Structures are given as C-alpha cells and as structure tokens.
C-alpha cells in the first residue's frame, strides 16, 4: 500500500507541476501577444540572446561542420562515395545539428542566465516591487524573453547553418582536396527549402522552450541562493531534454512521409 | 464619507499548508495616520502587508481600501489600485539592471508613461529629498551602501506621490545613526505627502519615532492597538514583554533543545 501511495503522490505532483507550467505558459503567451509591450526590454533580450550568443553558436557550428566532413570522408571513402560528403554535411547541419546544437548551447548560456536573474529578483522581492509599481511582472519580465527567444533563435540557427556548411567546405577543400566549385555545387544540388525551413521552425520552438523554462523556474524559485541555483539547474536540464524530444517530434512532422 | 478608514481589514485569514499565518486579523488605518505594527518574527506582519497589496490572496475575510473591497479585484483593477500605494521593502528591492534614477522613476515611466527626461528630473528631485545628490542617480544599486539603498528605496516609494505608503522593516540591518536618519526621512516624507503610512518593525526606537498609533500582532491576530505614547503603559503583558525585549513572559520562543 505504501508503494502505491508513493506512486500516487508522485503522479499528483506531476499533474500539479504540469498544470502550473500550462497556466504560466498561457499567461506568458497572452502577455506577449497583447499590447502594451516593453520594447526596451524586448530589444535588450534580443541583443542578449542573439548577438551575445553568436560566438559560442558560431564556434560550435564551425567545428561540427568540420568534424562532420572528416567523419563522413572516413566512412564514405570505404564505399567510394566521397562525392556525397557535401550533401551529408549540408543536410545534417540544416535539418538537425544546426538547430539542436545551437538550442543546447543557448539553453546553457541564456536559459541559465534567465533563471538566475529572475530567481534572484524573486528572492530579493524585486518581482513584488514590480507589482507595487503597477507593472505586471509577466508582461515586463516574461513576455519580452519569450518574444526574443522565438525571434532570435531562428536567426542564430541560420547563421550557424552557414558557418557549419563553411566548416565542412574548409575541411573538404583544404584537407581532403575536393574541388571548391564541385563541393559548392554538391552542397546546393540536393538542398531543398524544406531542409532549411524545418530547421528554422525547430529553432523558433527551441527558443520559446528555452525562454519559457528559464522564466518559469526563475519565477517560482524560493529559498535564497540555493533556490536560485536549483532553478538554474532545472531550467537548463528541462530545456535540454525538451529540445531533444521536440526535435524528434518536429522531424517526424516534416519528414515522416518522405 | 470622511470617517471611512483608508484601509480596513476584517477577519482576514491566511494559511500556508498547515501553518496558519493570519488568524482573523481585524485592523483599521485612518486617513493620514501613521500606524506601526510590531510583533515577533513569523507572526504574519509581512504577509498582512502583502495581502493588502494583493501580492498574496487571503483565504477569507475582507480588505477594503477607501471603502472598496479589494480581495476580488481583476488584474487591471489591481494595477489601478496599486497607483495609490508606495512601498519600501526590507532589502530595498532595487532593480539591479537599472541605474538609481531609473529605479526611482520606474513607476513614473512604466506606470504613468511619463517621458524619460521628465521622469529623470523628478527622480533627481526625489533623491535630493532623501538626502542623495545627483551624482548618485547614474550609479548602479550594487555600488550603494545599505543605508543609501534604503534611501533610494524610499525615494522610489514616494516618487509617484502615493496616498498610502508601506514600510517593511525600514531600519533592519542599519547602524543606529543611519536608522535614525531613515526614521526622520520617513516622518518627513509622510508628513509632506499627507500620506497614510503603515510600518512593520521590530525596532522600538523606530516605532516610537514614526507612529501615531501602534498595533501588536501575535500568532496571526492583532492583540493590542493604542496611541504611541501609551505603549509603555499598555497593560498588556505581551506588549510589555516585546517593548522591553524580555525573554520571560507570555511570548514563548520555539527553541529546540540541542
């Protein structure tokens, strides 16, 4: 009986958390699409997410593209299929690796920072202070982050796609001695708009999830420094897991019939 | 109409889980009155203020401001009501990401949509009113001492010229001289604005200086109210013990044996 009670308790806690997250999400989205919007806050978050994440996302994409070209070569050369390397690099980067790796890197950089900032504001009563100054904290803190996440991640991923493909090109041409013109021709040959678009849709969804998790765990944090630390960990872990799950679901949605 | 209390609480109850924090609070604060609420830690003082502000929702009971029931207000109506309030938080709760002047002008810019230049002028004037010069306006809150942060918090609380000001432990963590400076400023600001003030504190020197009337809260109930000058002759053993800071008396601290 004790065992069943424990299962029941865990299930109830899960339902409560899910309900809280759903309410938080609907409130955040409703504030994000209804004026007035805090433009200054939105721009600040866009710069934080988009501009300051560029180095880390760019480096990740560059080396991923380079490694992908090297690994594909060592595998494909066994079957005399070296000509497919450019195609493999561009499709892997645009469809999967660009959005997923950028999402994970931004979750670590931005999701953690959001949870820590909002969590500190919660435990130092700054969020209460916002309310007493007739400013809705959901509108001032959460909505700008959601909007910035949804708009900036696709731009970051588009940049990561270009840098990743360029990384593959560098290895292909300068290390594996491919002809530059034929490498570029192979890159374009099998690339379809849906490959890039699916990656950008994923990026927008991942941007939303990263901002949502950062805001949710930060907003609900309590208990001082330990609570803020816990919120930061929770936001990064849950955003990362959700990115991987949603990546599978969106891939299924775009490519299951092909 | 003039007899309507500015704030009136009737049978207000609030519990967190099994812990009863407010156990039927009845309290009235008159227009232009300065009421100080004293009581030990964990007796419900801050929770009561947060219930009046709508940051927490009471489980039952009535809270009226200017004769209007506030416990069931919609978010928009709550935001409007909060224009009447200013609050100085225990830790000042200044926004780390904004310079001092923007902290002070926050309610004017976000709540009243005042142009930033005009709001900055007012912020600098309010900073002068609490004894801080214009140089401080451009600093970040992290660069200020505890006493200066409290002054900035006070300037923010009065910037919007509210009808009601709450002070949550205004002198906690300050040296006696700075505590007296803050007390003087509170008295001056409240008098200048003609505002109604509610202060919660453990500090009897502060209570004697600020209060027109004192109320004592114990175990979630108001157990005594009276004029500030009567506090030493209250005839109430709980008040006597608290005012004189004695370990022996009807208030028993929950101390667990090692």
Short mmCIF file of C-alpha atoms in Angstrom, two decimals:
data_model
loop_
_atom_site.label_atom_id
_atom_site.label_comp_id
_atom_site.label_asym_id
_atom_site.label_seq_id
_atom_site.Cartn_x
_atom_site.Cartn_y
_atom_site.Cartn_z
CA UNK A 1 0.00 0.00 0.00
CA UNK A 2 2.88 2.37 0.87
CA UNK A 3 4.35 1.76 -2.57
CA UNK A 4 1.03 2.60 -4.30
CA UNK A 5 0.67 5.75 -2.18
CA UNK A 6 4.14 6.88 -3.25
CA UNK A 7 3.26 6.35 -6.92
CA UNK A 8 0.00 8.25 -6.43
CA UNK A 9 1.78 11.13 -4.70
CA UNK A 10 4.38 11.37 -7.46
CA UNK A 11 1.64 11.36 -10.10
CA UNK A 12 -0.26 14.12 -8.29
CA UNK A 13 2.91 16.23 -8.03
CA UNK A 14 3.49 15.68 -11.76
CA UNK A 15 -0.06 16.80 -12.56
CA UNK A 16 0.27 19.87 -10.31
CA UNK A 17 3.56 20.88 -11.94
CA UNK A 18 2.14 20.35 -15.43
CA UNK A 19 -0.90 22.46 -14.57
CA UNK A 20 1.28 25.24 -13.13
CA UNK A 21 3.50 25.24 -16.21
CA UNK A 22 0.46 25.29 -18.52
CA UNK A 23 -1.03 28.28 -16.67
CA UNK A 24 2.32 30.07 -16.67
CA UNK A 25 2.75 29.42 -20.40
CA UNK A 26 -0.73 30.66 -21.30
CA UNK A 27 -0.25 33.79 -19.18
CA UNK A 28 3.18 34.46 -20.71
CA UNK A 29 1.94 33.97 -24.28
CA UNK A 30 -1.15 36.10 -23.71
CA UNK A 31 1.04 38.95 -22.40
CA UNK A 32 3.46 38.51 -25.33
CA UNK A 33 0.77 38.99 -27.97
CA UNK A 34 -1.21 41.78 -26.27
CA UNK A 35 -0.05 45.39 -26.16
CA UNK A 36 1.44 47.28 -24.45
CA UNK A 37 4.85 45.69 -24.99
CA UNK A 38 8.04 46.78 -23.27
CA UNK A 39 10.13 47.47 -26.40
CA UNK A 40 13.27 48.42 -24.48
CA UNK A 41 13.14 45.09 -22.65
CA UNK A 42 12.49 43.15 -25.86
CA UNK A 43 15.48 44.75 -27.60
CA UNK A 44 17.70 44.12 -24.59
CA UNK A 45 16.74 40.45 -24.56
CA UNK A 46 17.18 40.18 -28.33
CA UNK A 47 20.73 41.53 -28.05
CA UNK A 48 21.45 39.17 -25.13
CA UNK A 49 20.12 36.09 -26.90
CA UNK A 50 21.01 36.89 -30.50
CA UNK A 51 24.17 38.97 -30.53
CA UNK A 52 25.99 37.70 -27.45
CA UNK A 53 25.31 34.03 -28.29
CA UNK A 54 26.85 34.39 -31.76
CA UNK A 55 30.46 33.47 -30.79
CA UNK A 56 29.53 30.29 -28.92
CA UNK A 57 26.98 29.16 -31.51
CA UNK A 58 29.30 30.08 -34.40
CA UNK A 59 32.25 28.12 -32.96
CA UNK A 60 30.03 25.13 -32.24
CA UNK A 61 28.69 25.15 -35.80
CA UNK A 62 32.12 25.65 -37.37
CA UNK A 63 33.75 22.68 -35.65
CA UNK A 64 30.65 20.50 -36.06
CA UNK A 65 30.72 21.11 -39.82
CA UNK A 66 34.45 20.36 -39.92
CA UNK A 67 34.15 17.14 -37.90
CA UNK A 68 31.17 16.06 -39.95
CA UNK A 69 33.16 16.39 -43.18
CA UNK A 70 36.11 14.45 -41.74
CA UNK A 71 33.95 11.65 -40.30
CA UNK A 72 31.85 11.36 -43.47
CA UNK A 73 35.02 11.08 -45.53
CA UNK A 74 36.49 8.31 -43.37
CA UNK A 75 33.20 6.38 -43.63
CA UNK A 76 32.18 7.10 -47.22
CA UNK A 77 35.63 6.52 -48.73
CA UNK A 78 35.18 2.82 -47.94
CA UNK A 79 32.33 2.74 -50.46
CA UNK A 80 33.81 5.23 -52.94
CA UNK A 81 31.00 7.63 -52.01
CA UNK A 82 33.14 10.67 -51.20
CA UNK A 83 31.01 12.76 -53.57
CA UNK A 84 28.12 12.64 -51.06
CA UNK A 85 30.08 14.39 -48.30
CA UNK A 86 28.95 17.92 -49.18
CA UNK A 87 25.33 16.78 -49.30
CA UNK A 88 25.59 14.96 -45.96
CA UNK A 89 27.18 17.99 -44.31
CA UNK A 90 24.58 20.49 -45.54
CA UNK A 91 21.56 18.28 -44.79
CA UNK A 92 22.84 17.27 -41.33
CA UNK A 93 23.62 20.85 -40.40
CA UNK A 94 20.43 22.48 -41.68
CA UNK A 95 17.99 19.78 -40.59
CA UNK A 96 19.40 18.61 -37.26
CA UNK A 97 22.77 19.71 -35.95
CA UNK A 98 22.36 23.45 -36.51
CA UNK A 99 19.10 23.85 -34.55
CA UNK A 100 19.81 21.19 -31.90
CA UNK A 101 23.36 22.24 -31.07
CA UNK A 102 22.50 25.95 -31.17
CA UNK A 103 19.47 25.21 -28.96
CA UNK A 104 21.55 23.29 -26.42
CA UNK A 105 24.29 25.92 -26.33
CA UNK A 106 21.75 28.74 -25.90
CA UNK A 107 19.91 26.72 -23.23
CA UNK A 108 23.16 26.54 -21.27
CA UNK A 109 24.05 30.18 -21.79
CA UNK A 110 20.75 32.05 -21.86
CA UNK A 111 18.33 29.68 -20.08
CA UNK A 112 20.62 29.56 -17.04
CA UNK A 113 21.11 33.35 -17.05
CA UNK A 114 17.34 33.96 -17.27
CA UNK A 115 16.58 31.57 -14.40
CA UNK A 116 19.33 33.10 -12.27
CA UNK A 117 18.29 36.70 -12.97
CA UNK A 118 14.55 36.18 -12.45
CA UNK A 119 15.20 33.84 -9.50
CA UNK A 120 17.34 36.47 -7.78
CA UNK A 121 14.65 39.07 -8.46
CA UNK A 122 12.12 36.72 -6.84
CA UNK A 123 14.09 36.04 -3.67
CA UNK A 124 15.10 39.69 -3.23
CA UNK A 125 11.46 40.84 -3.60
CA UNK A 126 12.19 42.74 -6.83
CA UNK A 127 9.26 40.96 -8.52
CA UNK A 128 6.96 42.08 -5.68
CA UNK A 129 8.38 45.59 -6.13
CA UNK A 130 7.42 45.49 -9.82
CA UNK A 131 3.83 44.70 -8.87
CA UNK A 132 3.68 47.52 -6.33
CA UNK A 133 4.88 49.86 -9.09
CA UNK A 134 1.79 48.88 -11.14
CA UNK A 135 3.87 46.83 -13.58
CA UNK A 136 2.80 43.29 -14.36
CA UNK A 137 5.90 41.07 -13.91
CA UNK A 138 4.67 38.62 -16.57
CA UNK A 139 4.50 41.45 -19.09
CA UNK A 140 7.76 43.10 -18.04
CA UNK A 141 9.94 40.04 -17.43
CA UNK A 142 8.46 37.00 -19.17
CA UNK A 143 6.84 38.31 -22.38
CA UNK A 144 9.99 40.09 -23.71
CA UNK A 145 12.09 36.97 -23.11
CA UNK A 146 9.60 34.72 -24.90
CA UNK A 147 9.42 37.08 -27.89
CA UNK A 148 13.20 37.45 -28.05
CA UNK A 149 13.70 33.68 -27.80
CA UNK A 150 11.24 32.92 -30.60
CA UNK A 151 12.66 35.56 -32.97
CA UNK A 152 16.39 35.30 -32.25
CA UNK A 153 16.94 31.54 -32.28
CA UNK A 154 15.99 31.17 -35.98
CA UNK A 155 18.44 33.95 -36.89
CA UNK A 156 21.15 32.29 -34.81
CA UNK A 157 20.44 28.93 -36.45
CA UNK A 158 20.51 30.46 -39.94
CA UNK A 159 23.95 31.87 -39.10
CA UNK A 160 25.01 28.52 -37.60
CA UNK A 161 23.86 26.75 -40.81
CA UNK A 162 26.04 29.00 -42.96
CA UNK A 163 29.07 28.72 -40.63
CA UNK A 164 28.64 24.92 -40.27
CA UNK A 165 28.49 24.40 -44.02
CA UNK A 166 31.51 26.66 -44.40
CA UNK A 167 33.37 24.49 -41.84
CA UNK A 168 32.62 21.42 -43.96
CA UNK A 169 33.80 23.31 -47.05
CA UNK A 170 37.11 24.26 -45.39
CA UNK A 171 37.89 20.65 -44.47
CA UNK A 172 36.63 19.33 -47.83
CA UNK A 173 38.72 21.73 -49.88
CA UNK A 174 41.86 22.32 -47.81
CA UNK A 175 42.23 18.96 -46.05
CA UNK A 176 40.54 16.46 -48.34
CA UNK A 177 41.47 18.22 -51.59
CA UNK A 178 37.99 18.47 -53.13
CA UNK A 179 37.48 20.92 -55.96
CA UNK A 180 35.87 24.05 -54.41
CA UNK A 181 33.39 24.59 -57.26
CA UNK A 182 32.22 20.99 -57.30
CA UNK A 183 31.94 20.95 -53.45
CA UNK A 184 29.68 24.03 -53.61
CA UNK A 185 27.68 22.54 -56.49
CA UNK A 186 27.18 19.32 -54.49
CA UNK A 187 26.10 21.38 -51.46
CA UNK A 188 23.32 23.05 -53.46
CA UNK A 189 22.35 20.02 -55.52
CA UNK A 190 20.15 18.18 -53.03
CA UNK A 191 19.33 21.03 -50.63
CA UNK A 192 15.61 21.84 -50.61
CA UNK A 193 13.83 24.77 -48.96
CA UNK A 194 12.11 22.41 -46.50
CA UNK A 195 15.51 21.38 -45.10
CA UNK A 196 16.26 24.93 -44.03
CA UNK A 197 12.68 25.80 -43.09
CA UNK A 198 12.28 22.76 -40.82
CA UNK A 199 15.48 23.80 -39.03
CA UNK A 200 14.20 27.35 -38.56
CA UNK A 201 10.84 26.12 -37.24
CA UNK A 202 12.71 23.93 -34.78
CA UNK A 203 14.82 26.93 -33.77
CA UNK A 204 11.73 29.07 -33.06
CA UNK A 205 10.22 26.28 -30.94
CA UNK A 206 13.51 25.72 -29.09
CA UNK A 207 13.85 29.47 -28.47
CA UNK A 208 10.39 29.52 -26.93
CA UNK A 209 11.14 26.47 -24.76
CA UNK A 210 14.49 27.85 -23.53
CA UNK A 211 12.97 31.20 -22.56
CA UNK A 212 9.91 29.55 -21.01
CA UNK A 213 11.94 27.16 -18.84
CA UNK A 214 14.32 29.94 -17.74
CA UNK A 215 11.44 32.23 -16.81
CA UNK A 216 9.28 29.52 -15.20
CA UNK A 217 11.92 28.08 -12.90
CA UNK A 218 13.30 31.53 -12.08
CA UNK A 219 9.84 32.91 -11.34
CA UNK A 220 8.99 30.04 -9.00
CA UNK A 221 12.34 29.88 -7.22
CA UNK A 222 12.45 30.33 -3.45
CA UNK A 223 14.78 29.85 -0.52
CA UNK A 224 17.69 32.17 -1.30
CA UNK A 225 20.90 31.27 -3.13
CA UNK A 226 20.23 27.53 -3.02
CA UNK A 227 16.79 28.02 -4.56
CA UNK A 228 18.21 30.16 -7.35
CA UNK A 229 20.90 27.54 -8.03
CA UNK A 230 18.27 24.82 -8.18
CA UNK A 231 16.15 26.92 -10.56
CA UNK A 232 19.14 27.42 -12.85
CA UNK A 233 19.89 23.70 -12.98
CA UNK A 234 16.24 22.78 -13.53
CA UNK A 235 15.84 25.28 -16.35
CA UNK A 236 18.91 24.03 -18.27
CA UNK A 237 18.15 20.33 -17.76
CA UNK A 238 14.45 20.58 -18.64
CA UNK A 239 15.08 22.86 -21.65
CA UNK A 240 17.75 20.46 -22.97
CA UNK A 241 15.52 17.41 -22.59
CA UNK A 242 12.55 19.19 -24.15
CA UNK A 243 14.74 20.29 -27.09
CA UNK A 244 15.71 16.68 -27.80
CA UNK A 245 12.12 15.40 -27.50
CA UNK A 246 10.64 18.22 -29.59
CA UNK A 247 13.38 17.77 -32.17
CA UNK A 248 12.19 14.21 -32.75
CA UNK A 249 8.52 15.25 -32.92
CA UNK A 250 9.13 18.14 -35.36
CA UNK A 251 11.37 15.95 -37.52
CA UNK A 252 8.52 13.41 -37.65
CA UNK A 253 6.11 16.16 -38.62
CA UNK A 254 8.25 17.43 -41.53
CA UNK A 255 9.85 14.27 -42.87
CA UNK A 256 7.76 11.24 -41.83
CA UNK A 257 6.04 10.94 -45.24
CA UNK A 258 9.26 11.19 -47.24
CA UNK B 1 -17.56 59.71 3.97
CA UNK B 2 -14.52 61.21 5.73
CA UNK B 3 -14.99 58.63 8.50
CA UNK B 4 -14.30 55.77 6.10
CA UNK B 5 -10.95 54.29 7.11
CA UNK B 6 -8.24 54.39 4.44
CA UNK B 7 -7.58 50.69 4.99
CA UNK B 8 -9.87 48.24 6.79
CA UNK B 9 -9.21 44.53 7.37
CA UNK B 10 -11.91 42.26 8.74
CA UNK B 11 -11.48 38.60 9.78
CA UNK B 12 -8.57 38.11 7.36
CA UNK B 13 -7.24 34.55 7.36
CA UNK B 14 -4.25 33.17 5.52
CA UNK B 15 -2.52 29.83 5.86
CA UNK B 16 0.34 28.14 4.04
CA UNK B 17 -0.31 24.39 4.11
CA UNK B 18 -0.99 23.55 7.76
CA UNK B 19 0.66 26.72 9.07
CA UNK B 20 -1.89 29.38 9.99
CA UNK B 21 -0.23 32.78 9.50
CA UNK B 22 -3.14 35.23 9.72
CA UNK B 23 -5.84 34.05 12.08
CA UNK B 24 -8.64 36.60 11.79
CA UNK B 25 -6.93 39.99 11.50
CA UNK B 26 -9.15 42.99 12.27
CA UNK B 27 -7.49 46.35 11.73
CA UNK B 28 -8.35 49.87 10.58
CA UNK B 29 -5.97 52.61 9.46
CA UNK B 30 -7.33 56.16 9.30
CA UNK B 31 -6.58 58.73 6.59
CA UNK B 32 -3.24 60.44 7.10
CA UNK B 33 -2.47 58.21 10.08
CA UNK B 34 0.90 56.58 10.67
CA UNK B 35 0.34 53.11 12.07
CA UNK B 36 3.24 50.95 13.21
CA UNK B 37 2.71 47.22 13.54
CA UNK B 38 5.06 45.46 15.93
CA UNK B 39 5.43 41.76 16.56
CA UNK B 40 7.96 38.93 16.58
CA UNK B 41 9.39 37.22 13.54
CA UNK B 42 6.95 34.91 11.75
CA UNK B 43 3.84 36.44 13.31
CA UNK B 44 2.37 37.45 9.94
CA UNK B 45 3.30 41.12 9.61
CA UNK B 46 4.75 40.93 6.10
CA UNK B 47 2.04 38.50 4.95
CA UNK B 48 -0.58 41.00 6.08
CA UNK B 49 1.02 43.80 4.03
CA UNK B 50 1.29 41.50 1.01
CA UNK B 51 -2.39 40.57 1.34
CA UNK B 52 -3.36 44.27 1.32
CA UNK B 53 -1.23 44.84 -1.78
CA UNK B 54 -2.67 41.76 -3.49
CA UNK B 55 0.72 40.04 -3.77
CA UNK B 56 -0.87 37.26 -1.70
CA UNK B 57 -4.55 36.33 -1.67
CA UNK B 58 -6.18 35.90 1.73
CA UNK B 59 -8.09 32.63 2.24
CA UNK B 60 -11.05 34.53 3.68
CA UNK B 61 -12.01 37.90 5.12
CA UNK B 62 -12.37 41.40 3.75
CA UNK B 63 -9.76 44.03 2.84
CA UNK B 64 -11.10 47.47 1.95
CA UNK B 65 -9.16 50.46 0.65
CA UNK B 66 -11.10 53.74 0.68
CA UNK B 67 -14.20 51.65 1.46
CA UNK B 68 -13.83 49.46 -1.65
CA UNK B 69 -13.41 45.72 -1.37
CA UNK B 70 -10.10 44.65 -2.91
CA UNK B 71 -9.88 40.90 -2.39
CA UNK B 72 -11.61 40.03 -5.65
CA UNK B 73 -10.16 42.66 -7.97
CA UNK B 74 -9.25 41.77 -11.58
CA UNK B 75 -5.58 42.27 -12.56
CA UNK B 76 -6.30 45.57 -14.37
CA UNK B 77 -8.29 46.93 -11.41
CA UNK B 78 -5.50 45.78 -9.08
CA UNK B 79 -2.90 47.65 -11.17
CA UNK B 80 -5.05 50.78 -10.93
CA UNK B 81 -5.45 50.41 -7.17
CA UNK B 82 -1.70 49.97 -6.74
CA UNK B 83 -1.17 53.51 -8.07
CA UNK B 84 -2.34 54.58 -4.60
CA UNK B 85 0.47 52.64 -2.92
CA UNK B 86 4.18 53.05 -2.44
CA UNK B 87 6.32 50.52 -0.64
CA UNK B 88 9.76 50.45 0.88
CA UNK B 89 10.91 46.83 1.02
CA UNK B 90 13.06 45.34 3.77
CA UNK B 91 16.07 44.83 1.47
CA UNK B 92 15.11 47.90 -0.64
CA UNK B 93 14.43 45.52 -3.62
CA UNK B 94 16.09 47.85 -6.12
CA UNK B 95 16.30 46.61 -9.71
CA UNK B 96 19.94 45.58 -10.29
CA UNK B 97 19.76 46.04 -14.04
CA UNK B 98 18.74 49.71 -13.88
CA UNK B 99 20.64 52.79 -12.67
CA UNK B 100 19.49 54.50 -9.49
CA UNK B 101 17.48 57.23 -11.25
CA UNK B 102 15.58 54.70 -13.34
CA UNK B 103 14.75 52.74 -10.19
CA UNK B 104 13.25 55.87 -8.66
CA UNK B 105 11.46 56.86 -11.87
CA UNK B 106 10.26 53.33 -12.67
CA UNK B 107 6.66 53.85 -11.61
CA UNK B 108 6.50 57.16 -13.49
CA UNK B 109 7.90 55.74 -16.74
CA UNK B 110 6.19 52.34 -16.79
CA UNK B 111 3.07 53.03 -14.74
CA UNK B 112 2.24 56.57 -15.86
CA UNK B 113 4.06 56.56 -19.25
CA UNK B 114 5.86 59.79 -18.42
CA UNK B 115 8.65 60.85 -20.86
CA UNK B 116 12.02 59.61 -19.60
CA UNK B 117 13.62 63.07 -19.42
CA UNK B 118 10.84 64.45 -17.24
CA UNK B 119 10.80 61.32 -15.08
CA UNK B 120 14.56 61.67 -14.57
CA UNK B 121 14.12 65.25 -13.37
CA UNK B 122 11.56 64.12 -10.81
CA UNK B 123 13.78 61.20 -9.76
CA UNK B 124 16.71 63.54 -9.10
CA UNK B 125 14.40 65.81 -7.04
CA UNK B 126 13.15 62.82 -5.02
CA UNK B 127 16.72 61.67 -4.45
CA UNK B 128 17.53 65.15 -3.13
CA UNK B 129 14.52 64.89 -0.81
CA UNK B 130 16.07 61.80 0.79
CA UNK B 131 19.49 63.42 1.06
CA UNK B 132 21.21 61.96 -2.01
CA UNK B 133 22.88 64.16 -4.59
CA UNK B 134 22.51 64.00 -8.36
CA UNK B 135 25.78 62.03 -8.82
CA UNK B 136 24.14 59.02 -7.21
CA UNK B 137 21.47 58.98 -9.91
CA UNK B 138 23.77 57.42 -12.50
CA UNK B 139 25.21 54.74 -10.20
CA UNK B 140 24.06 51.14 -10.15
CA UNK B 141 22.32 49.91 -6.95
CA UNK B 142 25.20 47.48 -6.32
CA UNK B 143 27.53 50.48 -5.84
CA UNK B 144 25.49 51.84 -2.91
CA UNK B 145 25.76 51.12 0.83
CA UNK B 146 22.81 49.56 2.69
CA UNK B 147 21.71 52.94 4.05
CA UNK B 148 21.88 54.56 0.61
CA UNK B 149 19.89 51.68 -0.90
CA UNK B 150 17.19 52.25 1.73
CA UNK B 151 17.10 55.95 0.83
CA UNK B 152 16.78 55.14 -2.86
CA UNK B 153 14.01 52.66 -1.98
CA UNK B 154 12.29 55.45 -0.04
CA UNK B 155 12.70 57.86 -2.96
CA UNK B 156 11.12 55.23 -5.25
CA UNK B 157 8.25 54.70 -2.79
CA UNK B 158 7.40 58.41 -2.74
CA UNK B 159 8.20 59.23 -6.41
CA UNK B 160 4.62 58.68 -7.55
CA UNK B 161 3.28 60.70 -4.56
CA UNK B 162 1.17 57.79 -3.30
CA UNK B 163 -1.74 58.10 -0.90
CA UNK B 164 -0.59 55.10 1.13
CA UNK B 165 3.00 54.08 1.91
CA UNK B 166 4.10 50.76 3.41
CA UNK B 167 7.44 50.40 5.15
CA UNK B 168 8.65 46.84 5.71
CA UNK B 169 11.32 46.78 8.42
CA UNK B 170 12.81 50.10 7.25
CA UNK B 171 15.73 50.14 9.72
CA UNK B 172 16.71 46.46 9.75
CA UNK B 173 20.43 45.96 9.14
CA UNK B 174 21.33 49.64 9.59
CA UNK B 175 23.54 51.16 12.27
CA UNK B 176 21.65 53.24 14.90
CA UNK B 177 22.62 56.59 13.37
CA UNK B 178 21.58 55.62 9.84
CA UNK B 179 18.42 54.03 11.30
CA UNK B 180 17.54 57.36 12.90
CA UNK B 181 18.22 59.21 9.63
CA UNK B 182 15.84 56.84 7.82
CA UNK B 183 13.20 57.27 10.55
CA UNK B 184 13.45 61.07 10.23
CA UNK B 185 13.12 60.81 6.46
CA UNK B 186 10.08 58.58 6.75
CA UNK B 187 8.36 61.01 9.12
CA UNK B 188 9.22 63.97 6.86
CA UNK B 189 8.15 62.29 3.62
CA UNK B 190 4.87 61.01 5.06
CA UNK B 191 4.06 64.44 6.51
CA UNK B 192 4.99 66.27 3.28
CA UNK B 193 2.77 63.99 1.19
CA UNK B 194 -0.03 63.84 3.74
CA UNK B 195 0.00 60.10 3.13
CA UNK B 196 -1.32 57.22 5.21
CA UNK B 197 1.59 55.09 6.42
CA UNK B 198 1.80 51.53 7.68
CA UNK B 199 5.17 50.40 9.02
CA UNK B 200 6.12 46.98 10.28
CA UNK B 201 9.14 46.77 12.52
CA UNK B 202 10.87 45.09 15.45
CA UNK B 203 12.75 48.27 16.21
CA UNK B 204 11.07 50.07 19.12
CA UNK B 205 13.10 53.27 18.61
CA UNK B 206 11.76 53.35 15.06
CA UNK B 207 8.20 52.62 16.24
CA UNK B 208 8.29 55.43 18.79
CA UNK B 209 9.58 57.91 16.23
CA UNK B 210 7.27 57.06 13.32
CA UNK B 211 3.99 56.01 14.93
CA UNK B 212 0.81 57.92 15.63
CA UNK B 213 -0.69 54.61 16.66
CA UNK B 214 0.80 51.18 17.34
CA UNK B 215 -0.74 47.73 16.84
CA UNK B 216 0.78 44.48 18.03
CA UNK B 217 0.34 41.25 16.11
CA UNK B 218 0.83 37.87 17.76
CA UNK B 219 0.04 34.43 16.34
CA UNK B 220 -1.79 35.96 13.38
CA UNK B 221 -4.06 38.25 15.44
CA UNK B 222 -3.98 41.89 16.43
CA UNK B 223 -3.79 41.66 20.22
CA UNK B 224 -3.39 45.35 21.09
CA UNK B 225 -3.75 48.75 19.50
CA UNK B 226 -3.18 52.12 21.09
CA UNK B 227 -1.54 55.51 20.78
CA UNK B 228 2.22 55.53 20.50
CA UNK B 229 2.55 57.42 23.79
CA UNK B 230 0.63 54.64 25.61
CA UNK B 231 2.93 51.85 24.53
CA UNK B 232 4.87 51.78 27.80
CA UNK B 233 1.64 51.63 29.81
CA UNK B 234 -0.37 49.30 27.63
CA UNK B 235 -1.36 46.96 30.47
CA UNK B 236 -0.88 44.12 28.02
CA UNK B 237 1.74 41.56 29.13
CA UNK B 238 2.55 40.60 25.50
CA UNK B 239 3.21 44.23 24.54
CA UNK B 240 5.22 44.81 27.73
CA UNK B 241 7.42 41.80 27.06
CA UNK B 242 8.00 42.84 23.43
CA UNK B 243 8.64 46.52 24.17
CA UNK B 244 11.17 45.69 26.89
CA UNK B 245 12.69 42.79 24.94
CA UNK B 246 12.41 40.29 27.79
CA UNK B 247 12.91 36.55 27.34
CA UNK B 248 10.45 35.76 30.15
CA UNK B 249 6.77 36.38 29.59
CA UNK B 250 3.74 35.09 27.77
CA UNK B 251 5.50 35.07 24.38
CA UNK B 252 7.42 31.82 24.26
CA UNK B 253 10.06 31.39 21.57
CA UNK B 254 10.13 27.96 19.96
CA UNK B 255 13.69 26.92 20.76
CA UNK B 256 14.55 23.27 20.31
CA UNK B 257 16.97 21.76 22.85
CA UNK B 258 20.29 20.58 21.43
#
